[in-house]
Amino acid sequence: MSSAAPSPFKVLVIGSGGREHALCWKIAQSELVSEVICTPGNAGIAEVARIGTVKATDIPGLLALAKAEAPALIVVGPEDPLAMGVADRLRAEGFEVFGPGAAGAQLEASKSAAKDLMERHRIPTAASRSFDRSGLAKGYVEGCTTWPQVVKADGLAAGKGVYICQDPAEAKAAVDAIMEEGRHGKAGIRVVVEEFLVGEEASIFAITDGASVLVLEPVQDHKQVGDGDVGPNTGGMGVYSPVPELSKRIYKQIEQHVLLPSIHMLRREGIAFRGVLFIGLMLTEAGPRVIEYNVRFGDPECQALVRRLQSDLVPILLATAKGELESIETPEWDARSVVGVVAAAEGYPQSPRKGDRIDGLKDAAAVDTAVVFHSGTKLTRTLDGDEEVTTAGGRVLTVTAMGKDSEGARDKAYEAYDKIRYAGKFCRRDIGRREEARRLQAEA
Ligand code: AMP
Ligand code: GLY
């Protein structure tokens, strides 16, 4: 008897950003999958998946949706539901889930907890102290002799809870903003004060089921809002992959000195981790140091990764969810370069404008190799009954394109970006041009 092909199954993706659009786009291409359902989704995700109405943090709603749809795999995109324990709750009901439980998500959800673990397991990171009383934190920074010092809100603050302080006055103001003024809400119940690290930032993504590890291709984000790395930090303004300046030797060093010890740390702590570990690093003169752990794919890094991944993503996610990652062969990657440019809305990252009609999406998608992923977009019905796509967030789209080198990819990505129109649109013009960005900064 010949073994029958497994019957196609449903996949449920939780989230609504560019990362989730990229995941749905890739998952929908799998022959194993009959339908992708994404909740709450966005206007672009609606083109590749059926959209749900349940919010990503509505745990009872998500449980009910999962029971109604019976997906064979659930993929959790963002960190908030993971920190709330959505993966534990779904697993307890028998679902296969890609994404760590609450204990694993603590790596991202509490910087002080992550620091404690790193210290205990000797993972290289910045020396730090944690405080849950503002007076103690301020007393400590008074006595610091080396500056700058970095003051961080302990909890999830969407990348905005980090203050690089040049002197005790600035550090005390940061402690007050976080702990007394409540600028980051509950995330600021505790602060971490840490040593300032000097070097080049890099990140590494590894899918793991706690035992096996699959290291993904290098991908580089651009965090600051302005060309030449100026202005406030954002969730990410653009990406490129591969990353030529991150040599194979350094990448291996990161794997050996940081990534594998981190997986080992999780095992030793008895934390079952089935998902993706995203480690932010500083490449210092003394070697790589962990800046932070994240427990989900980066956004917009994910958009670049799915463009280059040639293998089917679904078997990888499903095997991870089941704790069978070992059975997966090394995936194939497109040798070409990808560049992704984030189209943002005026006012981002502080207070972006919303509700503007987006035109030109079809023209952008028609550019050779271009794929446009939606982040903050919404389908809106006009008074005439027509549907239109409008802006609904600070980061609106990620426009990706490929080329034989980053120059070629960049030209195509900006060509596609320029075809999109909405009021208040802006982007960084230097994505993939790190060297140039540095020069601009030096001249500024
Ligand atoms: P985080 O949210 O912890 O990733 O921090 C956001 C950004 O702040 C990082 O991407 C770095 O650019 C910067 N940063 C955080 N911690 C440090 C540190 N200890 N030394 C230097 N820069 C840092
Ligand atoms: N792009 C950085 C992040 O997703 O945290």
PDB file of N, CA and C and ligand atoms in Angstrom, residues 111 126 150 152 159-160 162 164 194-198 201 223 233 282 291-292, ligand 1:
ATOM      1  N   LYS A 111      13.306  42.376  31.433  1.00  0.00           N
ATOM      2  CA  LYS A 111      14.744  42.503  31.208  1.00  0.00           C
ATOM      3  C   LYS A 111      15.526  42.064  32.438  1.00  0.00           C
ATOM      4  N   ALA A 126      25.965  43.051  29.075  1.00  0.00           N
ATOM      5  CA  ALA A 126      26.407  44.237  29.811  1.00  0.00           C
ATOM      6  C   ALA A 126      26.175  44.017  31.308  1.00  0.00           C
ATOM      7  N   VAL A 150      22.964  53.060  30.746  1.00  0.00           N
ATOM      8  CA  VAL A 150      21.709  52.816  30.024  1.00  0.00           C
ATOM      9  C   VAL A 150      20.627  52.450  31.041  1.00  0.00           C
ATOM     10  N   LYS A 152      16.735  51.230  31.602  1.00  0.00           N
ATOM     11  CA  LYS A 152      15.701  50.550  30.825  1.00  0.00           C
ATOM     12  C   LYS A 152      14.486  50.202  31.685  1.00  0.00           C
ATOM     13  N   GLY A 159      10.055  48.688  22.318  1.00  0.00           N
ATOM     14  CA  GLY A 159      11.351  49.229  21.887  1.00  0.00           C
ATOM     15  C   GLY A 159      11.596  50.662  22.344  1.00  0.00           C
ATOM     16  N   LYS A 160      10.685  51.223  23.156  1.00  0.00           N
ATOM     17  CA  LYS A 160      10.827  52.644  23.499  1.00  0.00           C
ATOM     18  C   LYS A 160      11.248  52.879  24.944  1.00  0.00           C
ATOM     19  N   VAL A 162      14.125  52.445  26.486  1.00  0.00           N
ATOM     20  CA  VAL A 162      15.575  52.468  26.726  1.00  0.00           C
ATOM     21  C   VAL A 162      16.096  53.901  26.662  1.00  0.00           C
ATOM     22  N   ILE A 164      19.563  56.211  26.965  1.00  0.00           N
ATOM     23  CA  ILE A 164      21.025  56.266  27.065  1.00  0.00           C
ATOM     24  C   ILE A 164      21.365  57.596  27.720  1.00  0.00           C
ATOM     25  N   GLU A 194      22.272  49.627  33.166  1.00  0.00           N
ATOM     26  CA  GLU A 194      23.391  48.803  32.694  1.00  0.00           C
ATOM     27  C   GLU A 194      24.478  49.595  32.016  1.00  0.00           C
ATOM     28  N   GLU A 195      25.613  48.945  31.941  1.00  0.00           N
ATOM     29  CA  GLU A 195      26.818  49.468  31.326  1.00  0.00           C
ATOM     30  C   GLU A 195      26.533  49.744  29.853  1.00  0.00           C
ATOM     31  N   PHE A 196      27.086  50.825  29.320  1.00  0.00           N
ATOM     32  CA  PHE A 196      26.931  51.174  27.914  1.00  0.00           C
ATOM     33  C   PHE A 196      27.943  50.386  27.095  1.00  0.00           C
ATOM     34  N   LEU A 197      27.454  49.716  26.080  1.00  0.00           N
ATOM     35  CA  LEU A 197      28.333  48.894  25.255  1.00  0.00           C
ATOM     36  C   LEU A 197      28.676  49.624  23.964  1.00  0.00           C
ATOM     37  N   VAL A 198      29.931  49.502  23.550  1.00  0.00           N
ATOM     38  CA  VAL A 198      30.364  50.167  22.321  1.00  0.00           C
ATOM     39  C   VAL A 198      30.622  49.114  21.265  1.00  0.00           C
ATOM     40  N   GLU A 201      25.931  46.888  16.159  1.00  0.00           N
ATOM     41  CA  GLU A 201      24.802  46.025  16.552  1.00  0.00           C
ATOM     42  C   GLU A 201      24.542  44.961  15.492  1.00  0.00           C
ATOM     43  N   LYS A 223      17.123  50.709  13.052  1.00  0.00           N
ATOM     44  CA  LYS A 223      16.184  51.024  14.134  1.00  0.00           C
ATOM     45  C   LYS A 223      15.763  52.477  14.188  1.00  0.00           C
ATOM     46  N   ASN A 233      14.408  55.846  18.304  1.00  0.00           N
ATOM     47  CA  ASN A 233      14.286  54.444  17.901  1.00  0.00           C
ATOM     48  C   ASN A 233      12.851  54.131  17.493  1.00  0.00           C
ATOM     49  N   MET A 282      25.551  43.353  20.749  1.00  0.00           N
ATOM     50  CA  MET A 282      26.549  44.370  20.435  1.00  0.00           C
ATOM     51  C   MET A 282      27.859  43.622  20.199  1.00  0.00           C
ATOM     52  N   ILE A 291      22.363  42.256  24.075  1.00  0.00           N
ATOM     53  CA  ILE A 291      21.632  43.461  24.499  1.00  0.00           C
ATOM     54  C   ILE A 291      20.250  43.052  24.981  1.00  0.00           C
ATOM     55  N   GLU A 292      19.621  42.172  24.218  1.00  0.00           N
ATOM     56  CA  GLU A 292      18.275  41.747  24.624  1.00  0.00           C
ATOM     57  C   GLU A 292      17.910  40.439  23.934  1.00  0.00           C
TER      58      GLU A 292
HETATM   59  P1  AMP B   1      16.672  47.151  23.616  1.00  0.00           P
HETATM   60  O1  AMP B   1      15.216  47.534  23.593  1.00  0.00           O
HETATM   61  O2  AMP B   1      17.149  46.616  24.907  1.00  0.00           O
HETATM   62  O3  AMP B   1      17.074  46.346  22.416  1.00  0.00           O
HETATM   63  O4  AMP B   1      17.446  48.503  23.357  1.00  0.00           O
HETATM   64  C1  AMP B   1      17.138  49.344  22.259  1.00  0.00           C
HETATM   65  C2  AMP B   1      18.405  49.931  21.691  1.00  0.00           C
HETATM   66  O5  AMP B   1      19.111  50.672  22.692  1.00  0.00           O
HETATM   67  C3  AMP B   1      19.409  48.892  21.218  1.00  0.00           C
HETATM   68  O6  AMP B   1      19.123  48.463  19.921  1.00  0.00           O
HETATM   69  C4  AMP B   1      20.711  49.660  21.323  1.00  0.00           C
HETATM   70  O7  AMP B   1      20.867  50.512  20.200  1.00  0.00           O
HETATM   71  C5  AMP B   1      20.515  50.518  22.535  1.00  0.00           C
HETATM   72  N1  AMP B   1      21.071  49.855  23.724  1.00  0.00           N
HETATM   73  C6  AMP B   1      20.418  49.072  24.599  1.00  0.00           C
HETATM   74  N2  AMP B   1      21.218  48.633  25.580  1.00  0.00           N
HETATM   75  C7  AMP B   1      22.438  49.158  25.324  1.00  0.00           C
HETATM   76  C8  AMP B   1      23.712  49.091  25.968  1.00  0.00           C
HETATM   77  N3  AMP B   1      23.890  48.406  27.101  1.00  0.00           N
HETATM   78  N4  AMP B   1      24.734  49.763  25.411  1.00  0.00           N
HETATM   79  C9  AMP B   1      24.568  50.475  24.286  1.00  0.00           C
HETATM   80  N5  AMP B   1      23.406  50.597  23.636  1.00  0.00           N
HETATM   81  C10 AMP B   1      22.348  49.955  24.130  1.00  0.00           C
END
